[in-house]
Amino acid sequence: MTSYLNAIILGIVEGLTEFLPVSSTGHLIIAGHLLDFTGPKAETFEIVIQLGAILAVAVLYRQTFLGLIRPDGRRFSGVNGLFLLFLTSLPASLLGLFAHSAIKEHLFTPVTVAFALAAGALAILVVEKLPARNKVCSLDEITPALALGIGCFQCLSLWPGFSRSAATIMGGMILGAQRRTAAEYSFVAAVPIMIAATGYDLLKSWRLFSPDDFLLVAVGFAVSFVSAWIAVKGFIALLGRLTLRPFAWYRLALAPIVLWIFW
């Protein structure tokens, strides 16, 4: 198992990148190779600390999630809100279910991550050049068609390094959502599909952990939670003043470095 220092590093990487349009999976693959922490046990550790990041969003947007359980009069609540999240989760869930083994076998390498970082960056720059439509300015204005459309764009995130957040935010913007609204819906929609994906992987691989590993896992989980909390709060504040372009330039700068190190 990894050391406490590595658990902290991986927790920070996961938390800071999970909900930003830079790809947490890609960064974890790169970090894992640099720390010489790879293999089935490493992948399971990364899955567990993802749950820390998910919990951070669930706490930050607790009123939204409580509204899904107890309808509060808003359109994005109760059965309607759950149906929208179901539509968004459906395409990537189905594709991931059938292509899970192939994705794990062929795409979880630093080199494929580098190409995905570059492809996602170019996509961000193209989307930011498009005329802003901004027809949807709140979660309550999201329609079933928009939710399903964002879900189709979310399939791009199955390529590690592309970024689930980038795919869904860009999808929302292309389909008419305001940038900040697209980001907030991306955060909320991440919770069900990430719980499903991490739960599926954990059911298959939790036996890889021994009782001695649990404290290290808890450290990574806690650090991921705190880092994700900070990242989400900061990202939403920045979107009021910035576009997604700085994240695209970061990705374009990182991609050749990764290729140079791992090719």
CSV table of C-alpha atoms in Angstrom, one decimal:
chain,number,residue,atom,x,y,z
A,1,MET,CA,0.0,0.0,0.0
A,2,THR,CA,1.1,3.6,-0.5
A,3,SER,CA,2.6,5.8,2.2
A,4,TYR,CA,0.7,8.5,4.2
A,5,LEU,CA,2.5,11.2,2.1
A,6,ASN,CA,1.4,9.6,-1.1
A,7,ALA,CA,-2.1,9.2,0.2
A,8,ILE,CA,-2.2,13.0,1.0
A,9,ILE,CA,-0.7,13.8,-2.4
A,10,LEU,CA,-3.3,11.7,-4.3
A,11,GLY,CA,-6.1,13.0,-2.1
A,12,ILE,CA,-5.1,16.6,-3.0
A,13,VAL,CA,-4.8,15.7,-6.7
A,14,GLU,CA,-8.2,14.0,-6.7
A,15,GLY,CA,-10.0,16.7,-4.8
A,16,LEU,CA,-8.6,19.7,-6.7
A,17,THR,CA,-9.2,18.1,-10.2
A,18,GLU,CA,-12.4,16.1,-9.8
A,19,PHE,CA,-14.8,18.9,-10.6
A,20,LEU,CA,-12.5,21.2,-12.6
A,21,PRO,CA,-12.4,20.8,-16.4
A,22,VAL,CA,-8.9,19.2,-16.3
A,23,SER,CA,-9.6,15.5,-15.6
A,24,SER,CA,-9.1,14.0,-12.2
A,25,THR,CA,-8.7,10.5,-13.7
A,26,GLY,CA,-6.0,11.7,-16.0
A,27,HIS,CA,-4.1,13.5,-13.2
A,28,LEU,CA,-4.4,10.5,-10.9
A,29,ILE,CA,-3.0,8.2,-13.6
A,30,ILE,CA,-0.1,10.6,-14.1
A,31,ALA,CA,0.5,11.0,-10.3
A,32,GLY,CA,0.3,7.3,-9.7
A,33,HIS,CA,3.0,6.6,-12.3
A,34,LEU,CA,5.2,9.3,-10.9
A,35,LEU,CA,4.7,7.9,-7.4
A,36,ASP,CA,5.2,4.4,-8.6
A,37,PHE,CA,1.8,3.5,-7.3
A,38,THR,CA,0.0,1.5,-10.0
A,39,GLY,CA,-2.0,-1.7,-10.4
A,40,PRO,CA,-5.4,-3.0,-9.2
A,41,LYS,CA,-4.9,-1.9,-5.6
A,42,ALA,CA,-3.9,1.6,-6.6
A,43,GLU,CA,-6.9,1.9,-8.9
A,44,THR,CA,-9.2,0.9,-6.0
A,45,PHE,CA,-7.6,3.4,-3.7
A,46,GLU,CA,-8.2,6.1,-6.3
A,47,ILE,CA,-11.9,5.0,-6.5
A,48,VAL,CA,-12.3,5.3,-2.7
A,49,ILE,CA,-10.9,8.8,-2.5
A,50,GLN,CA,-13.2,9.8,-5.3
A,51,LEU,CA,-16.0,9.3,-2.8
A,52,GLY,CA,-14.5,12.0,-0.7
A,53,ALA,CA,-14.8,14.5,-3.5
A,54,ILE,CA,-18.4,13.3,-4.2
A,55,LEU,CA,-19.3,13.8,-0.5
A,56,ALA,CA,-17.9,17.4,-0.7
A,57,VAL,CA,-20.4,18.3,-3.5
A,58,ALA,CA,-23.2,16.5,-1.7
A,59,VAL,CA,-22.6,18.7,1.3
A,60,LEU,CA,-22.1,21.9,-0.6
A,61,TYR,CA,-25.3,21.4,-2.6
A,62,ARG,CA,-27.2,19.7,0.2
A,63,GLN,CA,-30.3,21.9,-0.2
A,64,THR,CA,-30.5,20.8,-3.9
A,65,PHE,CA,-30.1,17.1,-3.0
A,66,LEU,CA,-32.6,17.4,-0.1
A,67,GLY,CA,-35.1,18.9,-2.5
A,68,LEU,CA,-34.8,15.7,-4.6
A,69,ILE,CA,-36.0,13.7,-1.6
A,70,ARG,CA,-38.5,16.3,-0.2
A,71,PRO,CA,-39.9,18.4,-3.1
A,72,ASP,CA,-39.7,22.1,-2.1
A,73,GLY,CA,-41.7,23.7,-4.9
A,74,ARG,CA,-38.8,24.3,-7.3
A,75,ARG,CA,-38.8,22.6,-10.7
A,76,PHE,CA,-35.5,20.9,-10.1
A,77,SER,CA,-36.7,18.9,-7.1
A,78,GLY,CA,-38.6,15.7,-6.4
A,79,VAL,CA,-39.5,13.3,-9.2
A,80,ASN,CA,-38.7,15.9,-11.9
A,81,GLY,CA,-35.2,16.5,-10.6
A,82,LEU,CA,-34.5,12.8,-10.2
A,83,PHE,CA,-35.7,12.2,-13.8
A,84,LEU,CA,-33.4,14.9,-15.2
A,85,LEU,CA,-30.4,13.3,-13.3
A,86,PHE,CA,-31.4,9.9,-14.6
A,87,LEU,CA,-31.5,11.1,-18.2
A,88,THR,CA,-28.1,12.7,-17.8
A,89,SER,CA,-26.6,9.6,-16.2
A,90,LEU,CA,-28.1,7.1,-18.7
A,91,PRO,CA,-25.9,7.4,-21.8
A,92,ALA,CA,-22.5,7.2,-20.1
A,93,SER,CA,-23.7,4.5,-17.7
A,94,LEU,CA,-24.8,2.3,-20.6
A,95,LEU,CA,-21.7,2.9,-22.6
A,96,GLY,CA,-19.4,2.5,-19.6
A,97,LEU,CA,-21.2,-0.8,-18.6
A,98,PHE,CA,-20.5,-2.3,-22.0
A,99,ALA,CA,-17.1,-0.8,-22.7
A,100,HIS,CA,-15.7,-0.8,-19.1
A,101,SER,CA,-13.1,-3.6,-19.6
A,102,ALA,CA,-11.9,-2.2,-22.9
A,103,ILE,CA,-11.5,1.3,-21.5
A,104,LYS,CA,-9.5,0.0,-18.5
A,105,GLU,CA,-7.3,-2.1,-20.7
A,106,HIS,CA,-6.5,0.4,-23.5
A,107,LEU,CA,-7.1,3.9,-22.2
A,108,PHE,CA,-5.7,4.0,-18.7
A,109,THR,CA,-2.1,5.1,-19.6
A,110,PRO,CA,-0.3,8.4,-19.3
A,111,VAL,CA,0.1,8.6,-23.1
A,112,THR,CA,-3.6,8.2,-23.9
A,113,VAL,CA,-4.3,10.7,-21.1
A,114,ALA,CA,-2.0,13.2,-22.7
A,115,PHE,CA,-3.9,13.0,-26.0
A,116,ALA,CA,-7.2,13.4,-24.2
A,117,LEU,CA,-5.9,16.5,-22.3
A,118,ALA,CA,-5.0,18.1,-25.6
A,119,ALA,CA,-8.3,17.1,-27.3
A,120,GLY,CA,-10.3,18.4,-24.5
A,121,ALA,CA,-8.4,21.6,-24.4
A,122,LEU,CA,-9.0,22.2,-28.1
A,123,ALA,CA,-12.7,21.5,-27.6
A,124,ILE,CA,-12.9,24.0,-24.8
A,125,LEU,CA,-11.3,26.7,-27.0
A,126,VAL,CA,-13.7,26.0,-29.8
A,127,VAL,CA,-16.8,26.1,-27.5
A,128,GLU,CA,-15.6,29.3,-25.9
A,129,LYS,CA,-15.5,30.9,-29.4
A,130,LEU,CA,-19.1,30.0,-30.1
A,131,PRO,CA,-21.8,32.7,-29.6
A,132,ALA,CA,-23.2,32.5,-26.0
A,133,ARG,CA,-26.8,31.5,-26.0
A,134,ASN,CA,-27.4,31.6,-22.3
A,135,LYS,CA,-31.1,30.6,-22.6
A,136,VAL,CA,-30.9,28.4,-19.4
A,137,CYS,CA,-29.8,30.4,-16.4
A,138,SER,CA,-30.7,28.2,-13.4
A,139,LEU,CA,-31.2,24.5,-12.6
A,140,ASP,CA,-35.0,25.0,-12.5
A,141,GLU,CA,-34.9,25.9,-16.3
A,142,ILE,CA,-33.2,22.6,-17.3
A,143,THR,CA,-35.4,20.5,-19.6
A,144,PRO,CA,-35.4,16.8,-20.2
A,145,ALA,CA,-33.9,17.3,-23.7
A,146,LEU,CA,-31.1,19.4,-22.2
A,147,ALA,CA,-30.4,16.9,-19.5
A,148,LEU,CA,-30.2,14.0,-22.0
A,149,GLY,CA,-28.0,16.1,-24.3
A,150,ILE,CA,-25.6,16.8,-21.5
A,151,GLY,CA,-25.6,13.1,-20.8
A,152,CYS,CA,-24.6,12.3,-24.3
A,153,PHE,CA,-21.7,14.8,-24.0
A,154,GLN,CA,-20.7,13.1,-20.7
A,155,CYS,CA,-19.8,10.0,-22.7
A,156,LEU,CA,-16.6,11.8,-23.8
A,157,SER,CA,-15.4,11.6,-20.2
A,158,LEU,CA,-15.0,7.8,-20.6
A,159,TRP,CA,-11.8,8.7,-22.3
A,160,PRO,CA,-9.5,9.2,-19.3
A,161,GLY,CA,-8.0,12.7,-19.5
A,162,PHE,CA,-10.9,14.3,-21.4
A,163,SER,CA,-12.7,15.3,-18.1
A,164,ARG,CA,-16.3,14.6,-17.1
A,165,SER,CA,-16.6,18.1,-15.9
A,166,ALA,CA,-15.3,19.6,-19.1
A,167,ALA,CA,-17.5,17.4,-21.2
A,168,THR,CA,-20.7,18.2,-19.3
A,169,ILE,CA,-20.0,21.9,-19.0
A,170,MET,CA,-19.2,22.3,-22.7
A,171,GLY,CA,-22.2,20.2,-23.5
A,172,GLY,CA,-24.5,22.4,-21.4
A,173,MET,CA,-23.0,25.6,-23.0
A,174,ILE,CA,-23.4,24.3,-26.6
A,175,LEU,CA,-27.0,23.4,-25.8
A,176,GLY,CA,-27.9,26.8,-24.4
A,177,ALA,CA,-27.0,26.8,-20.7
A,178,GLN,CA,-25.2,29.7,-19.1
A,179,ARG,CA,-21.6,28.8,-18.2
A,180,ARG,CA,-22.2,28.9,-14.4
A,181,THR,CA,-25.4,27.0,-14.6
A,182,ALA,CA,-23.8,24.3,-16.8
A,183,ALA,CA,-21.0,24.0,-14.1
A,184,GLU,CA,-23.4,23.7,-11.2
A,185,TYR,CA,-25.5,21.1,-13.1
A,186,SER,CA,-22.2,19.3,-13.9
A,187,PHE,CA,-21.4,19.1,-10.2
A,188,VAL,CA,-24.9,17.9,-9.2
A,189,ALA,CA,-25.1,15.4,-12.1
A,190,ALA,CA,-21.7,14.0,-11.2
A,191,VAL,CA,-22.9,12.5,-7.9
A,192,PRO,CA,-25.2,9.7,-9.1
A,193,ILE,CA,-23.0,8.5,-12.0
A,194,MET,CA,-19.9,8.7,-9.9
A,195,ILE,CA,-21.5,6.7,-7.0
A,196,ALA,CA,-22.7,4.1,-9.6
A,197,ALA,CA,-19.2,3.9,-11.2
A,198,THR,CA,-17.3,3.8,-7.9
A,199,GLY,CA,-19.8,1.4,-6.3
A,200,TYR,CA,-19.4,-1.0,-9.3
A,201,ASP,CA,-15.6,-1.0,-9.1
A,202,LEU,CA,-15.6,-1.3,-5.3
A,203,LEU,CA,-17.9,-4.3,-5.4
A,204,LYS,CA,-15.3,-6.1,-7.6
A,205,SER,CA,-12.1,-5.0,-5.8
A,206,TRP,CA,-12.6,-4.0,-2.2
A,207,ARG,CA,-11.1,-7.3,-1.0
A,208,LEU,CA,-7.7,-6.0,-2.2
A,209,PHE,CA,-7.5,-3.9,1.0
A,210,SER,CA,-6.3,-5.3,4.3
A,211,PRO,CA,-7.3,-3.9,7.7
A,212,ASP,CA,-3.9,-2.2,7.8
A,213,ASP,CA,-4.8,-0.2,4.7
A,214,PHE,CA,-7.9,1.5,6.1
A,215,LEU,CA,-6.2,4.4,7.9
A,216,LEU,CA,-4.3,5.3,4.7
A,217,VAL,CA,-7.6,5.1,2.8
A,218,ALA,CA,-9.3,7.3,5.4
A,219,VAL,CA,-6.5,9.9,5.1
A,220,GLY,CA,-6.8,10.0,1.3
A,221,PHE,CA,-10.6,10.2,1.6
A,222,ALA,CA,-10.5,13.2,4.1
A,223,VAL,CA,-7.9,15.1,2.1
A,224,SER,CA,-9.9,14.6,-1.1
A,225,PHE,CA,-13.1,15.9,0.6
A,226,VAL,CA,-11.4,19.1,1.8
A,227,SER,CA,-9.6,19.7,-1.5
A,228,ALA,CA,-12.8,19.2,-3.5
A,229,TRP,CA,-14.7,21.6,-1.2
A,230,ILE,CA,-12.1,24.3,-1.8
A,231,ALA,CA,-11.9,23.6,-5.6
A,232,VAL,CA,-15.7,23.8,-6.2
A,233,LYS,CA,-16.2,26.9,-4.1
A,234,GLY,CA,-13.3,28.6,-5.9
A,235,PHE,CA,-14.3,27.5,-9.4
A,236,ILE,CA,-17.9,28.8,-9.1
A,237,ALA,CA,-16.6,32.1,-7.8
A,238,LEU,CA,-14.1,32.4,-10.7
A,239,LEU,CA,-16.8,31.6,-13.4
A,240,GLY,CA,-18.4,34.9,-12.6
A,241,ARG,CA,-15.3,36.6,-14.0
A,242,LEU,CA,-13.5,34.1,-16.2
A,243,THR,CA,-14.1,31.7,-19.1
A,244,LEU,CA,-12.8,28.1,-19.3
A,245,ARG,CA,-9.9,29.2,-21.5
A,246,PRO,CA,-7.2,29.2,-18.7
A,247,PHE,CA,-8.0,25.5,-18.1
A,248,ALA,CA,-7.6,24.8,-21.8
A,249,TRP,CA,-4.2,26.5,-21.8
A,250,TYR,CA,-3.2,24.5,-18.7
A,251,ARG,CA,-4.2,21.3,-20.4
A,252,LEU,CA,-2.3,22.2,-23.6
A,253,ALA,CA,0.8,22.9,-21.5
A,254,LEU,CA,0.5,19.7,-19.5
A,255,ALA,CA,-0.1,17.3,-22.5
A,256,PRO,CA,3.4,17.6,-24.1
A,257,ILE,CA,5.1,17.4,-20.7
A,258,VAL,CA,3.3,14.1,-20.0
A,259,LEU,CA,4.2,12.8,-23.5
A,260,TRP,CA,7.8,13.7,-22.9
A,261,ILE,CA,8.0,11.9,-19.6
A,262,PHE,CA,6.1,8.8,-20.4
A,263,TRP,CA,6.4,8.2,-24.2
